[in-house]
Amino acid sequence: MTTSSYGVDNPLFSIGSIIFWFHSSTLAVLTWEFAHQLFEIVITEPTHINELSLDRNLCLLNGLKCITNPLIQHLAYQELYRITEFSTAQRVDLLADIDRKNGTMWSQVSGQCISVIKAATERLKAQNPVRPSKTPSSQTSKQRLLNTNISSRSGGAPMADILRQNKSGGADTQAASGKATDALGTVNLFGNEAQGLEKYVLTVLRDMLLKSTLGQRILSRSLRAHSADAFSNFQQQVWAIRSLMRLVQCSISDDEFGIVQADISSVLEALFAYLSELERSAAQPDGLGGVGARSHNTQLTSHQTQAMIQVVRNALYLFTTTFYFYLNMLKLSAAQAQQLQAFADFQA
């Protein structure tokens, strides 16, 4: 005769077992809460790692170069922003550190920040290749204007024109679908690291997928996911731009040897190139990533593009307000002087 597992004499339902499970569950909840609180303290609190180092500037630079550990690099840019904004003594020490084997500390730190900006610019260029603009001819424009005038005089569009437009609707849809397929066929979805046989095999697979509707949807999703990579390090870009411009701004009073002014032109060149690419991406009718990426980018990258534009513009405006009375003495190219003119006019 078998007894039920839910019997009264089952040891699982004894007083000792109930107390044991109660203590175990309480310990599990406390452990989880402790880990949660520890995570919040470590992640949200500012880090001061370089203050514990004998060579804090070199420690900071090594963190900025640590591409093998993204967390260390992220914390290094966070600490650089804290130093440039709130630690005058460390900022002065960084600008005065000129006795280095690989160049001044300013040149190495600014080089890391500029590399982040240039990498973001190249990603935007790769995901939004410049397309030749197709402008309608003057004869077509005149004919379209003439048809509009005739239609308005007659009180509306003729029925023949309406029927013709309805018939051409299907052709327009097919043309748009063909454009999307062409865009998917030309975009590089597997990166520049694919070379040789690997690139050939991936290209053949892509062409095979383009022949089916399901394959086009798969590639469209890959394109939308690929377009989100432009701002994968959004916060790091913000810290790099603001830290770089803060060092340039404070160089008027903190730069004892005048080493920052020699690199102002390269800093402005990187910022203006990034701003131009951001504005071009924001003006794309299909959003960042082009055809097939509209719905995804509307949710993910459109707001980030506009936010990054404001970050770059604020940095350039900060430069203009700081060096407003010294712009004529800076060695800037004609293009940079023309681009700064809009910010200078706004300041005036």
GROMACS .gro file of C-alpha atoms in nm:
model
  348
    1MET     CA    1   0.000   0.000   0.000
    2THR     CA    2   0.149   0.330  -0.110
    3THR     CA    3   0.115   0.648   0.090
    4SER     CA    4   0.048   0.990  -0.058
    5SER     CA    5   0.334   1.239  -0.078
    6TYR     CA    6   0.101   1.490   0.086
    7GLY     CA    7   0.048   1.285   0.398
    8VAL     CA    8   0.060   1.442   0.742
    9ASP     CA    9   0.361   1.239   0.839
   10ASN     CA   10   0.561   1.352   0.532
   11PRO     CA   11   0.893   1.510   0.650
   12LEU     CA   12   0.857   1.790   0.394
   13PHE     CA   13   0.564   1.933   0.590
   14SER     CA   14   0.714   1.893   0.934
   15ILE     CA   15   0.778   2.192   1.158
   16GLY     CA   16   1.153   2.158   1.115
   17SER     CA   17   1.126   2.154   0.735
   18ILE     CA   18   0.902   2.461   0.730
   19ILE     CA   19   1.150   2.652   0.950
   20PHE     CA   20   1.438   2.538   0.729
   21TRP     CA   21   1.269   2.657   0.406
   22PHE     CA   22   1.171   2.984   0.572
   23HIS     CA   23   1.532   3.053   0.676
   24SER     CA   24   1.665   2.952   0.331
   25SER     CA   25   1.425   3.178   0.144
   26THR     CA   26   1.501   3.467   0.380
   27LEU     CA   27   1.875   3.419   0.321
   28ALA     CA   28   1.820   3.408  -0.056
   29VAL     CA   29   1.621   3.734  -0.050
   30LEU     CA   30   1.882   3.906   0.169
   31THR     CA   31   2.164   3.789  -0.059
   32TRP     CA   32   1.983   3.915  -0.367
   33GLU     CA   33   1.909   4.252  -0.205
   34PHE     CA   34   2.272   4.284  -0.091
   35ALA     CA   35   2.395   4.216  -0.445
   36HIS     CA   36   2.147   4.472  -0.581
   37GLN     CA   37   2.259   4.742  -0.338
   38LEU     CA   38   2.625   4.665  -0.403
   39PHE     CA   39   2.567   4.693  -0.779
   40GLU     CA   40   2.400   5.033  -0.737
   41ILE     CA   41   2.685   5.162  -0.521
   42VAL     CA   42   2.958   5.045  -0.756
   43ILE     CA   43   2.791   5.159  -1.079
   44THR     CA   44   2.633   5.489  -0.978
   45GLU     CA   45   2.898   5.628  -0.745
   46PRO     CA   46   3.184   5.826  -0.908
   47THR     CA   47   3.515   5.648  -0.937
   48HIS     CA   48   3.847   5.792  -0.826
   49ILE     CA   49   4.080   5.520  -0.946
   50ASN     CA   50   4.364   5.741  -1.068
   51GLU     CA   51   4.396   5.912  -0.729
   52LEU     CA   52   4.523   5.584  -0.584
   53SER     CA   53   4.797   5.554  -0.848
   54LEU     CA   54   5.150   5.688  -0.817
   55ASP     CA   55   5.119   5.825  -1.173
   56ARG     CA   56   4.754   5.925  -1.195
   57ASN     CA   57   4.777   6.083  -1.541
   58LEU     CA   58   4.930   5.769  -1.690
   59CYS     CA   59   4.671   5.558  -1.508
   60LEU     CA   60   4.393   5.764  -1.664
   61LEU     CA   61   4.549   5.740  -2.009
   62ASN     CA   62   4.584   5.363  -1.985
   63GLY     CA   63   4.216   5.341  -1.893
   64LEU     CA   64   4.119   5.547  -2.199
   65LYS     CA   65   4.323   5.312  -2.419
   66CYS     CA   66   4.183   4.993  -2.264
   67ILE     CA   67   3.981   4.876  -2.563
   68THR     CA   68   3.997   4.513  -2.447
   69ASN     CA   69   3.788   4.595  -2.138
   70PRO     CA   70   3.491   4.821  -2.227
   71LEU     CA   71   3.393   4.868  -1.860
   72ILE     CA   72   3.738   5.003  -1.765
   73GLN     CA   73   3.736   5.233  -2.068
   74HIS     CA   74   3.384   5.354  -1.983
   75LEU     CA   75   3.488   5.435  -1.625
   76ALA     CA   76   3.803   5.609  -1.751
   77TYR     CA   77   3.601   5.848  -1.970
   78GLN     CA   78   3.366   5.907  -1.679
   79GLU     CA   79   3.661   5.996  -1.458
   80LEU     CA   80   3.810   6.220  -1.727
   81TYR     CA   81   3.485   6.414  -1.738
   82ARG     CA   82   3.485   6.446  -1.358
   83ILE     CA   83   3.843   6.574  -1.358
   84THR     CA   84   3.789   6.830  -1.634
   85GLU     CA   85   3.470   6.964  -1.481
   86PHE     CA   86   3.524   6.954  -1.105
   87SER     CA   87   3.894   6.901  -1.024
   88THR     CA   88   4.095   7.210  -1.105
   89ALA     CA   89   4.417   7.079  -0.948
   90GLN     CA   90   4.416   6.756  -1.151
   91ARG     CA   91   4.320   6.944  -1.467
   92VAL     CA   92   4.614   7.182  -1.427
   93ASP     CA   93   4.843   6.888  -1.353
   94LEU     CA   94   4.728   6.709  -1.669
   95LEU     CA   95   4.795   7.011  -1.891
   96ALA     CA   96   5.134   7.069  -1.729
   97ASP     CA   97   5.245   6.707  -1.780
   98ILE     CA   98   5.464   6.756  -2.088
   99ASP     CA   99   5.763   6.532  -2.012
  100ARG     CA  100   5.636   6.209  -2.167
  101LYS     CA  101   5.794   5.966  -2.408
  102ASN     CA  102   5.495   5.955  -2.647
  103GLY     CA  103   5.414   6.325  -2.632
  104THR     CA  104   5.248   6.554  -2.384
  105MET     CA  105   4.967   6.419  -2.172
  106TRP     CA  106   4.730   6.666  -2.334
  107SER     CA  107   4.811   6.541  -2.684
  108GLN     CA  108   4.760   6.178  -2.584
  109VAL     CA  109   4.435   6.234  -2.393
  110SER     CA  110   4.294   6.463  -2.661
  111GLY     CA  111   4.400   6.210  -2.924
  112GLN     CA  112   4.191   5.942  -2.753
  113CYS     CA  113   3.889   6.173  -2.736
  114ILE     CA  114   3.928   6.276  -3.100
  115SER     CA  115   3.957   5.910  -3.203
  116VAL     CA  116   3.619   5.842  -3.039
  117ILE     CA  117   3.464   6.132  -3.233
  118LYS     CA  118   3.623   6.027  -3.562
  119ALA     CA  119   3.517   5.664  -3.516
  120ALA     CA  120   3.157   5.777  -3.462
  121THR     CA  121   3.181   5.996  -3.773
  122GLU     CA  122   3.305   5.705  -3.983
  123ARG     CA  123   3.023   5.483  -3.858
  124LEU     CA  124   2.768   5.742  -3.964
  125LYS     CA  125   2.931   5.776  -4.306
  126ALA     CA  126   2.930   5.399  -4.354
  127GLN     CA  127   2.564   5.368  -4.259
  128ASN     CA  128   2.452   5.671  -4.458
  129PRO     CA  129   2.645   5.677  -4.786
  130VAL     CA  130   2.602   5.994  -4.988
  131ARG     CA  131   2.341   5.933  -5.253
  132PRO     CA  132   2.331   6.146  -5.569
  133SER     CA  133   2.033   6.378  -5.556
  134LYS     CA  134   1.789   6.349  -5.842
  135THR     CA  135   1.644   6.690  -5.925
  136PRO     CA  136   1.355   6.710  -6.170
  137SER     CA  137   1.429   6.878  -6.501
  138SER     CA  138   1.292   7.223  -6.579
  139GLN     CA  139   1.067   7.084  -6.854
  140THR     CA  140   0.911   6.832  -6.613
  141SER     CA  141   0.857   7.104  -6.352
  142LYS     CA  142   0.689   7.333  -6.607
  143GLN     CA  143   0.462   7.053  -6.725
  144ARG     CA  144   0.368   6.965  -6.364
  145LEU     CA  145   0.293   7.331  -6.288
  146LEU     CA  146   0.082   7.357  -6.604
  147ASN     CA  147  -0.119   7.049  -6.509
  148THR     CA  148  -0.175   7.192  -6.161
  149ASN     CA  149  -0.303   7.520  -6.304
  150ILE     CA  150  -0.541   7.341  -6.541
  151SER     CA  151  -0.672   7.122  -6.261
  152SER     CA  152  -0.731   7.420  -6.030
  153ARG     CA  153  -0.917   7.612  -6.300
  154SER     CA  154  -1.151   7.323  -6.367
  155GLY     CA  155  -1.239   7.294  -6.001
  156GLY     CA  156  -1.052   6.969  -5.936
  157ALA     CA  157  -0.858   6.688  -6.098
  158PRO     CA  158  -1.021   6.522  -6.404
  159MET     CA  159  -1.151   6.169  -6.353
  160ALA     CA  160  -0.899   6.037  -6.607
  161ASP     CA  161  -0.612   6.174  -6.395
  162ILE     CA  162  -0.755   6.018  -6.080
  163LEU     CA  163  -0.786   5.679  -6.248
  164ARG     CA  164  -0.435   5.714  -6.387
  165GLN     CA  165  -0.301   5.787  -6.039
  166ASN     CA  166  -0.477   5.482  -5.895
  167LYS     CA  167  -0.327   5.263  -6.163
  168SER     CA  168   0.019   5.402  -6.102
  169GLY     CA  169  -0.009   5.339  -5.725
  170GLY     CA  170   0.087   4.975  -5.767
  171ALA     CA  171   0.382   5.070  -5.985
  172ASP     CA  172   0.502   5.320  -5.722
  173THR     CA  173   0.481   5.051  -5.454
  174GLN     CA  174   0.682   4.813  -5.670
  175ALA     CA  175   0.938   5.085  -5.739
  176ALA     CA  176   0.973   5.157  -5.365
  177SER     CA  177   1.014   4.785  -5.298
  178GLY     CA  178   1.277   4.768  -5.569
  179LYS     CA  179   1.466   5.059  -5.412
  180ALA     CA  180   1.461   4.889  -5.073
  181THR     CA  181   1.593   4.567  -5.230
  182ASP     CA  182   1.870   4.759  -5.407
  183ALA     CA  183   1.963   4.929  -5.080
  184LEU     CA  184   1.982   4.596  -4.900
  185GLY     CA  185   2.194   4.456  -5.180
  186THR     CA  186   2.450   4.736  -5.162
  187VAL     CA  187   2.480   4.787  -4.788
  188ASN     CA  188   2.767   4.618  -4.605
  189LEU     CA  189   2.601   4.413  -4.332
  190PHE     CA  190   2.904   4.210  -4.227
  191GLY     CA  191   3.162   4.482  -4.162
  192ASN     CA  192   3.504   4.556  -4.301
  193GLU     CA  193   3.663   4.271  -4.106
  194ALA     CA  194   3.518   4.015  -4.348
  195GLN     CA  195   3.774   3.959  -4.623
  196GLY     CA  196   3.858   3.702  -4.887
  197LEU     CA  197   3.658   3.380  -4.887
  198GLU     CA  198   3.449   3.484  -4.588
  199LYS     CA  199   3.332   3.800  -4.762
  200TYR     CA  200   3.254   3.606  -5.081
  201VAL     CA  201   3.046   3.346  -4.895
  202LEU     CA  202   2.853   3.613  -4.702
  203THR     CA  203   2.787   3.806  -5.022
  204VAL     CA  204   2.650   3.495  -5.194
  205LEU     CA  205   2.424   3.423  -4.895
  206ARG     CA  206   2.299   3.781  -4.898
  207ASP     CA  207   2.217   3.760  -5.269
  208MET     CA  208   2.031   3.434  -5.212
  209LEU     CA  209   1.824   3.588  -4.931
  210LEU     CA  210   1.732   3.884  -5.149
  211LYS     CA  211   1.549   3.653  -5.388
  212SER     CA  212   1.278   3.576  -5.131
  213THR     CA  213   1.042   3.795  -4.930
  214LEU     CA  214   1.139   3.629  -4.604
  215GLY     CA  215   1.508   3.683  -4.679
  216GLN     CA  216   1.448   4.052  -4.749
  217ARG     CA  217   1.274   4.086  -4.413
  218ILE     CA  218   1.567   3.917  -4.237
  219LEU     CA  219   1.817   4.148  -4.406
  220SER     CA  220   1.598   4.450  -4.331
  221ARG     CA  221   1.605   4.363  -3.962
  222SER     CA  222   1.982   4.318  -3.980
  223LEU     CA  223   2.010   4.662  -4.137
  224ARG     CA  224   1.797   4.818  -3.864
  225ALA     CA  225   2.006   4.651  -3.594
  226HIS     CA  226   2.323   4.758  -3.772
  227SER     CA  227   2.207   5.122  -3.778
  228ALA     CA  228   2.181   5.126  -3.398
  229ASP     CA  229   2.558   5.068  -3.369
  230ALA     CA  230   2.625   5.434  -3.445
  231PHE     CA  231   2.543   5.528  -3.086
  232SER     CA  232   2.642   5.207  -2.909
  233ASN     CA  233   2.885   5.417  -2.699
  234PHE     CA  234   2.662   5.725  -2.677
  235GLN     CA  235   2.760   5.821  -2.321
  236GLN     CA  236   3.128   5.773  -2.399
  237GLN     CA  237   3.097   6.010  -2.694
  238VAL     CA  238   2.929   6.271  -2.474
  239TRP     CA  239   3.204   6.250  -2.212
  240ALA     CA  240   3.477   6.266  -2.478
  241ILE     CA  241   3.330   6.576  -2.646
  242ARG     CA  242   3.260   6.764  -2.323
  243SER     CA  243   3.592   6.673  -2.162
  244LEU     CA  244   3.784   6.775  -2.472
  245MET     CA  245   3.611   7.110  -2.501
  246ARG     CA  246   3.639   7.173  -2.127
  247LEU     CA  247   4.016   7.128  -2.148
  248VAL     CA  248   4.027   7.367  -2.442
  249GLN     CA  249   3.814   7.620  -2.256
  250CYS     CA  250   4.025   7.605  -1.940
  251SER     CA  251   4.349   7.628  -2.135
  252ILE     CA  252   4.324   8.008  -2.116
  253SER     CA  253   4.399   7.999  -1.744
  254ASP     CA  254   4.535   7.646  -1.683
  255ASP     CA  255   4.766   7.591  -1.981
  256GLU     CA  256   5.098   7.716  -1.853
  257PHE     CA  257   5.298   7.616  -2.163
  258GLY     CA  258   5.043   7.698  -2.434
  259ILE     CA  259   5.032   7.345  -2.579
  260VAL     CA  260   4.654   7.331  -2.624
  261GLN     CA  261   4.628   7.620  -2.870
  262ALA     CA  262   4.840   7.435  -3.124
  263ASP     CA  263   4.578   7.159  -3.146
  264ILE     CA  264   4.263   7.370  -3.148
  265SER     CA  265   4.232   7.341  -3.524
  266SER     CA  266   4.231   6.958  -3.516
  267VAL     CA  267   3.974   6.959  -3.235
  268LEU     CA  268   3.741   7.187  -3.430
  269GLU     CA  269   3.792   6.985  -3.747
  270ALA     CA  270   3.678   6.664  -3.574
  271LEU     CA  271   3.376   6.835  -3.414
  272PHE     CA  272   3.261   7.007  -3.733
  273ALA     CA  273   3.296   6.685  -3.934
  274TYR     CA  274   3.088   6.498  -3.677
  275LEU     CA  275   2.826   6.774  -3.663
  276SER     CA  276   2.798   6.779  -4.041
  277GLU     CA  277   2.749   6.403  -4.054
  278LEU     CA  278   2.492   6.413  -3.773
  279GLU     CA  279   2.290   6.684  -3.946
  280ARG     CA  280   2.302   6.495  -4.274
  281SER     CA  281   2.183   6.177  -4.101
  282ALA     CA  282   1.903   6.365  -3.927
  283ALA     CA  283   1.791   6.510  -4.261
  284GLN     CA  284   1.765   6.169  -4.428
  285PRO     CA  285   1.399   6.101  -4.523
  286ASP     CA  286   1.429   5.739  -4.410
  287GLY     CA  287   1.624   5.817  -4.094
  288LEU     CA  288   1.959   5.677  -3.991
  289GLY     CA  289   2.035   5.364  -4.185
  290GLY     CA  290   1.838   5.455  -4.498
  291VAL     CA  291   1.572   5.246  -4.666
  292GLY     CA  292   1.426   4.971  -4.448
  293ALA     CA  293   1.535   5.122  -4.117
  294ARG     CA  294   1.271   5.389  -4.062
  295SER     CA  295   1.054   5.230  -3.792
  296HIS     CA  296   1.349   5.108  -3.587
  297ASN     CA  297   1.540   5.437  -3.599
  298THR     CA  298   1.233   5.641  -3.512
  299GLN     CA  299   1.235   5.470  -3.174
  300LEU     CA  300   1.605   5.419  -3.109
  301THR     CA  301   1.836   5.652  -3.298
  302SER     CA  302   1.634   5.957  -3.398
  303HIS     CA  303   1.633   6.105  -3.047
  304GLN     CA  304   1.998   6.012  -2.996
  305THR     CA  305   2.093   6.188  -3.319
  306GLN     CA  306   1.918   6.507  -3.213
  307ALA     CA  307   2.068   6.484  -2.863
  308MET     CA  308   2.419   6.438  -3.002
  309ILE     CA  309   2.371   6.735  -3.234
  310GLN     CA  310   2.290   6.949  -2.931
  311VAL     CA  311   2.596   6.816  -2.745
  312VAL     CA  312   2.829   6.910  -3.032
  313ARG     CA  313   2.664   7.248  -3.084
  314ASN     CA  314   2.689   7.328  -2.714
  315ALA     CA  315   3.059   7.239  -2.721
  316LEU     CA  316   3.121   7.466  -3.020
  317TYR     CA  317   2.919   7.746  -2.863
  318LEU     CA  318   3.123   7.707  -2.543
  319PHE     CA  319   3.440   7.744  -2.748
  320THR     CA  320   3.304   8.055  -2.922
  321THR     CA  321   3.199   8.228  -2.601
  322THR     CA  322   3.535   8.151  -2.439
  323PHE     CA  323   3.756   8.261  -2.729
  324TYR     CA  324   3.522   8.526  -2.869
  325PHE     CA  325   3.774   8.810  -2.832
  326TYR     CA  326   4.066   8.592  -2.948
  327LEU     CA  327   3.919   8.432  -3.262
  328ASN     CA  328   4.116   8.661  -3.491
  329MET     CA  329   4.441   8.550  -3.328
  330LEU     CA  330   4.378   8.176  -3.361
  331LYS     CA  331   4.522   7.987  -3.656
  332LEU     CA  332   4.206   7.848  -3.813
  333SER     CA  333   4.134   7.744  -4.168
  334ALA     CA  334   3.894   7.944  -4.383
  335ALA     CA  335   3.632   7.669  -4.360
  336GLN     CA  336   3.651   7.654  -3.980
  337ALA     CA  337   3.630   8.033  -3.953
  338GLN     CA  338   3.322   8.032  -4.174
  339GLN     CA  339   3.158   7.757  -3.970
  340LEU     CA  340   3.230   7.940  -3.645
  341GLN     CA  341   3.078   8.257  -3.784
  342ALA     CA  342   2.724   8.138  -3.708
  343PHE     CA  343   2.813   8.077  -3.343
  344ALA     CA  344   2.998   8.409  -3.324
  345ASP     CA  345   2.699   8.597  -3.468
  346PHE     CA  346   2.473   8.435  -3.214
  347GLN     CA  347   2.710   8.538  -2.935
  348ALA     CA  348   2.719   8.897  -3.062
   0.00000   0.00000   0.00000
